[in-house]
């Protein structure tokens, strides 16, 4: 099957690299016009250029409402009304609760949660003009469980589920669907730490599927939710985590 998002117009935040770039590339391959929006200008421009005429880059800090308005306007002008939004931009901040200052906690919430709220708020008028829409909010396994030393991150990712379900109820009458995707450990710049081969971390050998995920494991699920194949799916939550949330493989000693 090809052309699964033919003639759709998509904005992917955090589109300069990692999962966002892979999603943008797949959307374009399936017939969409796509705006890669990110704070990383050089990487974002290079990624858009490598995708070709179906893609362009726009600078976007997801915490800035005026910046959102400008990006939606530029997208409409270049490609037409927006019908797909992937709220994918996100950051991590490792810290114990008793050592984390409030500014750092707020920064994570601001990007991972408020950024998605501003994205939804900003694209809804455009999606109404498009006649329908699909919003995919990238949460995490950390939106389904606690994560030590990542309390701000986990809090933001849990809250995204509340935002998504509420938006799904509000926006369904406009045929705008809102769903969350919950990646587990995915090999991207976010999870690459100097001197550590993340792909060999013990965590992965206890997963049912026994390996770290890749951007190409996640992008097809996002594509499905963006496409008409998911036309009756809203307010739903999709884990893409090698089975991590199915349960604790270490209880059986690992196999
Ligand atoms: P990534 O490679 O770090 O990509 C995230 C992108 O978002 C980066 O280009 C980042 O730029 C950008 N960004 C950060 N703050 C921004 C802002 N204020 N406005 C616009 N863009 C901003 O990470 P990824 O793994 O692809 O992550 C994509 C999403 O998946 C995130 O929401 C993440 O929380 C989620 N996720 C990832 C994993 C994983 O294992 N990789 C697991 C579960 C969920 P900077 O470099 O400047 O930060």
mmCIF file of C-alpha atoms in Angstrom, residues 16-216:
data_model
loop_
_atom_site.group_PDB
_atom_site.id
_atom_site.type_symbol
_atom_site.label_atom_id
_atom_site.label_comp_id
_atom_site.label_asym_id
_atom_site.label_seq_id
_atom_site.Cartn_x
_atom_site.Cartn_y
_atom_site.Cartn_z
ATOM 1 C CA UNK A 16 15.246 17.635 12.869
ATOM 2 C CA UNK A 17 16.456 14.218 13.985
ATOM 3 C CA UNK A 18 15.556 10.981 15.748
ATOM 4 C CA UNK A 19 11.983 9.765 15.699
ATOM 5 C CA UNK A 20 10.538 13.017 14.340
ATOM 6 C CA UNK A 21 12.778 12.954 11.291
ATOM 7 C CA UNK A 22 11.867 9.314 10.577
ATOM 8 C CA UNK A 23 8.164 10.118 10.861
ATOM 9 C CA UNK A 24 8.500 13.114 8.535
ATOM 10 C CA UNK A 25 10.412 11.015 5.997
ATOM 11 C CA UNK A 26 7.770 8.271 6.081
ATOM 12 C CA UNK A 27 4.887 10.755 5.749
ATOM 13 C CA UNK A 28 6.553 12.271 2.674
ATOM 14 C CA UNK A 29 7.116 8.813 1.183
ATOM 15 C CA UNK A 30 3.403 8.122 1.690
ATOM 16 C CA UNK A 31 2.277 11.236 -0.174
ATOM 17 C CA UNK A 32 2.108 13.987 2.472
ATOM 18 C CA UNK A 33 3.635 17.442 2.497
ATOM 19 C CA UNK A 34 5.510 17.834 5.741
ATOM 20 C CA UNK A 35 7.009 20.597 7.846
ATOM 21 C CA UNK A 36 9.852 19.571 10.112
ATOM 22 C CA UNK A 37 9.749 21.981 13.050
ATOM 23 C CA UNK A 38 12.560 22.116 15.588
ATOM 24 C CA UNK A 39 14.962 24.331 17.520
ATOM 25 C CA UNK A 40 17.884 22.638 15.724
ATOM 26 C CA UNK A 41 18.027 24.764 12.573
ATOM 27 C CA UNK A 42 21.006 23.250 10.748
ATOM 28 C CA UNK A 43 19.997 19.625 11.343
ATOM 29 C CA UNK A 44 16.367 20.425 10.543
ATOM 30 C CA UNK A 45 17.197 22.159 7.255
ATOM 31 C CA UNK A 46 19.488 19.308 6.229
ATOM 32 C CA UNK A 47 16.833 16.719 7.075
ATOM 33 C CA UNK A 48 14.156 18.583 5.097
ATOM 34 C CA UNK A 49 16.470 18.994 2.114
ATOM 35 C CA UNK A 50 17.291 15.297 2.120
ATOM 36 C CA UNK A 51 13.583 14.459 2.013
ATOM 37 C CA UNK A 52 13.012 16.750 -0.996
ATOM 38 C CA UNK A 53 10.283 19.051 -2.278
ATOM 39 C CA UNK A 54 7.584 17.488 -0.119
ATOM 40 C CA UNK A 55 9.369 18.765 2.993
ATOM 41 C CA UNK A 56 10.439 22.085 4.462
ATOM 42 C CA UNK A 57 11.950 23.191 7.729
ATOM 43 C CA UNK A 58 10.552 25.802 10.086
ATOM 44 C CA UNK A 59 12.223 26.993 13.262
ATOM 45 C CA UNK A 60 9.926 26.233 16.193
ATOM 46 C CA UNK A 61 10.373 26.433 19.923
ATOM 47 C CA UNK A 62 7.259 24.537 21.024
ATOM 48 C CA UNK A 63 7.001 26.605 24.218
ATOM 49 C CA UNK A 64 6.445 29.830 22.239
ATOM 50 C CA UNK A 65 2.817 30.425 21.200
ATOM 51 C CA UNK A 66 3.673 33.189 18.706
ATOM 52 C CA UNK A 67 6.233 30.903 17.099
ATOM 53 C CA UNK A 68 3.501 28.232 16.765
ATOM 54 C CA UNK A 69 1.172 30.710 15.051
ATOM 55 C CA UNK A 70 3.910 31.659 12.590
ATOM 56 C CA UNK A 71 4.729 28.019 11.790
ATOM 57 C CA UNK A 72 1.087 27.089 11.185
ATOM 58 C CA UNK A 73 0.688 30.166 8.944
ATOM 59 C CA UNK A 74 3.861 29.333 6.992
ATOM 60 C CA UNK A 75 2.705 25.731 6.597
ATOM 61 C CA UNK A 76 -0.700 26.777 5.288
ATOM 62 C CA UNK A 77 0.883 29.221 2.881
ATOM 63 C CA UNK A 78 3.317 26.628 1.510
ATOM 64 C CA UNK A 79 1.145 23.513 1.488
ATOM 65 C CA UNK A 80 -2.440 24.281 2.584
ATOM 66 C CA UNK A 81 -4.406 23.547 5.797
ATOM 67 C CA UNK A 82 -2.769 21.251 8.332
ATOM 68 C CA UNK A 83 -4.370 17.844 8.816
ATOM 69 C CA UNK A 84 -1.644 15.984 10.765
ATOM 70 C CA UNK A 85 0.261 17.160 13.843
ATOM 71 C CA UNK A 86 2.864 15.037 15.605
ATOM 72 C CA UNK A 87 3.783 16.564 18.957
ATOM 73 C CA UNK A 88 7.111 14.766 19.152
ATOM 74 C CA UNK A 89 9.584 17.347 20.539
ATOM 75 C CA UNK A 90 10.750 16.399 24.003
ATOM 76 C CA UNK A 91 13.621 16.553 26.452
ATOM 77 C CA UNK A 92 14.918 14.465 29.333
ATOM 78 C CA UNK A 93 16.378 15.789 32.600
ATOM 79 C CA UNK A 94 17.982 13.227 34.910
ATOM 80 C CA UNK A 95 17.827 14.225 38.562
ATOM 81 C CA UNK A 96 16.706 12.915 41.926
ATOM 82 C CA UNK A 97 13.635 14.722 43.248
ATOM 83 C CA UNK A 98 15.490 16.053 46.286
ATOM 84 C CA UNK A 99 18.232 17.488 44.090
ATOM 85 C CA UNK A 100 16.158 18.853 41.211
ATOM 86 C CA UNK A 101 15.403 22.545 41.196
ATOM 87 C CA UNK A 102 11.930 23.703 40.275
ATOM 88 C CA UNK A 103 13.158 25.558 37.186
ATOM 89 C CA UNK A 104 14.459 22.320 35.666
ATOM 90 C CA UNK A 105 11.216 20.487 36.493
ATOM 91 C CA UNK A 106 9.193 23.311 34.929
ATOM 92 C CA UNK A 107 11.358 23.356 31.811
ATOM 93 C CA UNK A 108 10.594 19.673 31.116
ATOM 94 C CA UNK A 109 6.872 20.216 31.679
ATOM 95 C CA UNK A 110 6.968 23.334 29.505
ATOM 96 C CA UNK A 111 8.471 21.550 26.489
ATOM 97 C CA UNK A 112 6.950 18.071 26.807
ATOM 98 C CA UNK A 113 3.440 19.031 27.948
ATOM 99 C CA UNK A 114 2.710 22.745 27.444
ATOM 100 C CA UNK A 115 4.419 22.532 24.037
ATOM 101 C CA UNK A 116 1.923 19.862 22.963
ATOM 102 C CA UNK A 117 -0.996 21.899 24.349
ATOM 103 C CA UNK A 118 0.144 24.938 22.350
ATOM 104 C CA UNK A 119 0.530 22.752 19.278
ATOM 105 C CA UNK A 120 -3.018 21.427 19.531
ATOM 106 C CA UNK A 121 -4.388 24.903 20.237
ATOM 107 C CA UNK A 122 -2.521 26.370 17.273
ATOM 108 C CA UNK A 123 -3.425 23.772 14.634
ATOM 109 C CA UNK A 124 -7.103 23.257 15.446
ATOM 110 C CA UNK A 125 -8.342 26.231 13.351
ATOM 111 C CA UNK A 126 -6.278 24.949 10.422
ATOM 112 C CA UNK A 127 -7.568 21.377 10.884
ATOM 113 C CA UNK A 128 -11.120 22.687 10.894
ATOM 114 C CA UNK A 129 -10.367 24.341 7.549
ATOM 115 C CA UNK A 130 -8.912 21.016 6.349
ATOM 116 C CA UNK A 131 -12.173 19.292 7.344
ATOM 117 C CA UNK A 132 -10.520 16.668 9.586
ATOM 118 C CA UNK A 133 -7.286 15.993 11.415
ATOM 119 C CA UNK A 134 -5.096 13.575 13.303
ATOM 120 C CA UNK A 135 -2.977 14.644 16.260
ATOM 121 C CA UNK A 136 -0.416 12.193 17.601
ATOM 122 C CA UNK A 137 1.208 13.024 20.915
ATOM 123 C CA UNK A 138 4.452 11.174 21.570
ATOM 124 C CA UNK A 139 4.418 10.104 25.191
ATOM 125 C CA UNK A 140 6.652 7.274 26.493
ATOM 126 C CA UNK A 141 6.705 4.101 28.525
ATOM 127 C CA UNK A 142 7.347 6.774 31.177
ATOM 128 C CA UNK A 143 3.740 7.862 30.654
ATOM 129 C CA UNK A 144 2.581 4.460 31.914
ATOM 130 C CA UNK A 145 4.975 3.825 34.843
ATOM 131 C CA UNK A 146 7.299 5.655 37.209
ATOM 132 C CA UNK A 147 10.898 6.345 36.159
ATOM 133 C CA UNK A 148 13.546 6.914 38.852
ATOM 134 C CA UNK A 149 15.541 10.155 38.456
ATOM 135 C CA UNK A 150 13.175 11.176 35.665
ATOM 136 C CA UNK A 151 10.203 12.411 37.677
ATOM 137 C CA UNK A 152 9.710 15.553 35.582
ATOM 138 C CA UNK A 153 9.868 13.553 32.365
ATOM 139 C CA UNK A 154 7.482 10.844 33.606
ATOM 140 C CA UNK A 155 5.091 13.488 34.983
ATOM 141 C CA UNK A 156 5.023 15.278 31.628
ATOM 142 C CA UNK A 157 4.421 12.038 29.735
ATOM 143 C CA UNK A 158 1.595 10.911 32.058
ATOM 144 C CA UNK A 159 -0.022 14.326 31.726
ATOM 145 C CA UNK A 160 0.104 14.096 27.938
ATOM 146 C CA UNK A 161 -2.374 11.233 28.207
ATOM 147 C CA UNK A 162 -4.850 13.444 30.062
ATOM 148 C CA UNK A 163 -4.386 16.208 27.525
ATOM 149 C CA UNK A 164 -4.843 13.765 24.646
ATOM 150 C CA UNK A 165 -7.974 12.107 25.982
ATOM 151 C CA UNK A 166 -9.538 15.470 26.813
ATOM 152 C CA UNK A 167 -8.700 16.819 23.362
ATOM 153 C CA UNK A 168 -10.065 13.638 21.756
ATOM 154 C CA UNK A 169 -13.419 14.229 23.426
ATOM 155 C CA UNK A 170 -13.496 17.948 22.587
ATOM 156 C CA UNK A 171 -12.386 17.632 18.990
ATOM 157 C CA UNK A 172 -14.108 14.451 17.835
ATOM 158 C CA UNK A 173 -17.118 16.455 16.566
ATOM 159 C CA UNK A 174 -14.755 18.113 14.085
ATOM 160 C CA UNK A 175 -13.400 14.731 12.960
ATOM 161 C CA UNK A 176 -10.097 15.584 14.627
ATOM 162 C CA UNK A 177 -8.629 12.489 16.279
ATOM 163 C CA UNK A 178 -6.086 12.609 19.118
ATOM 164 C CA UNK A 179 -4.005 9.628 20.198
ATOM 165 C CA UNK A 180 -0.794 8.926 22.112
ATOM 166 C CA UNK A 181 2.148 6.743 21.181
ATOM 167 C CA UNK A 182 4.322 5.316 23.962
ATOM 168 C CA UNK A 183 7.778 4.363 22.720
ATOM 169 C CA UNK A 184 10.018 2.314 24.998
ATOM 170 C CA UNK A 185 13.788 2.582 24.669
ATOM 171 C CA UNK A 186 14.514 3.805 21.135
ATOM 172 C CA UNK A 187 17.992 4.303 19.720
ATOM 173 C CA UNK A 188 18.166 8.063 19.020
ATOM 174 C CA UNK A 189 20.424 10.938 20.114
ATOM 175 C CA UNK A 190 18.220 11.227 23.224
ATOM 176 C CA UNK A 191 19.328 7.820 24.496
ATOM 177 C CA UNK A 192 22.963 7.882 23.319
ATOM 178 C CA UNK A 193 25.246 8.679 26.206
ATOM 179 C CA UNK A 194 28.978 9.117 25.821
ATOM 180 C CA UNK A 195 30.928 5.948 26.507
ATOM 181 C CA UNK A 196 27.808 3.770 26.793
ATOM 182 C CA UNK A 197 26.654 1.321 24.153
ATOM 183 C CA UNK A 198 22.962 1.716 24.859
ATOM 184 C CA UNK A 199 22.033 -1.068 22.456
ATOM 185 C CA UNK A 200 23.769 -3.544 24.829
ATOM 186 C CA UNK A 201 22.215 -2.253 28.071
ATOM 187 C CA UNK A 202 20.934 -5.138 30.273
ATOM 188 C CA UNK A 203 17.416 -3.637 30.248
ATOM 189 C CA UNK A 204 16.899 -4.749 26.674
ATOM 190 C CA UNK A 205 17.730 -8.404 27.141
ATOM 191 C CA UNK A 206 14.769 -8.780 29.515
ATOM 192 C CA UNK A 207 12.307 -7.329 27.046
ATOM 193 C CA UNK A 208 9.992 -9.809 25.329
ATOM 194 C CA UNK A 209 11.429 -8.627 21.998
ATOM 195 C CA UNK A 210 14.999 -8.496 23.389
ATOM 196 C CA UNK A 211 16.414 -5.442 21.671
ATOM 197 C CA UNK A 212 16.401 -1.675 21.727
ATOM 198 C CA UNK A 213 13.809 -0.086 19.422
ATOM 199 C CA UNK A 214 14.608 1.920 16.318
ATOM 200 C CA UNK A 215 12.994 4.989 14.803
ATOM 201 C CA UNK A 216 11.679 2.721 12.061
#
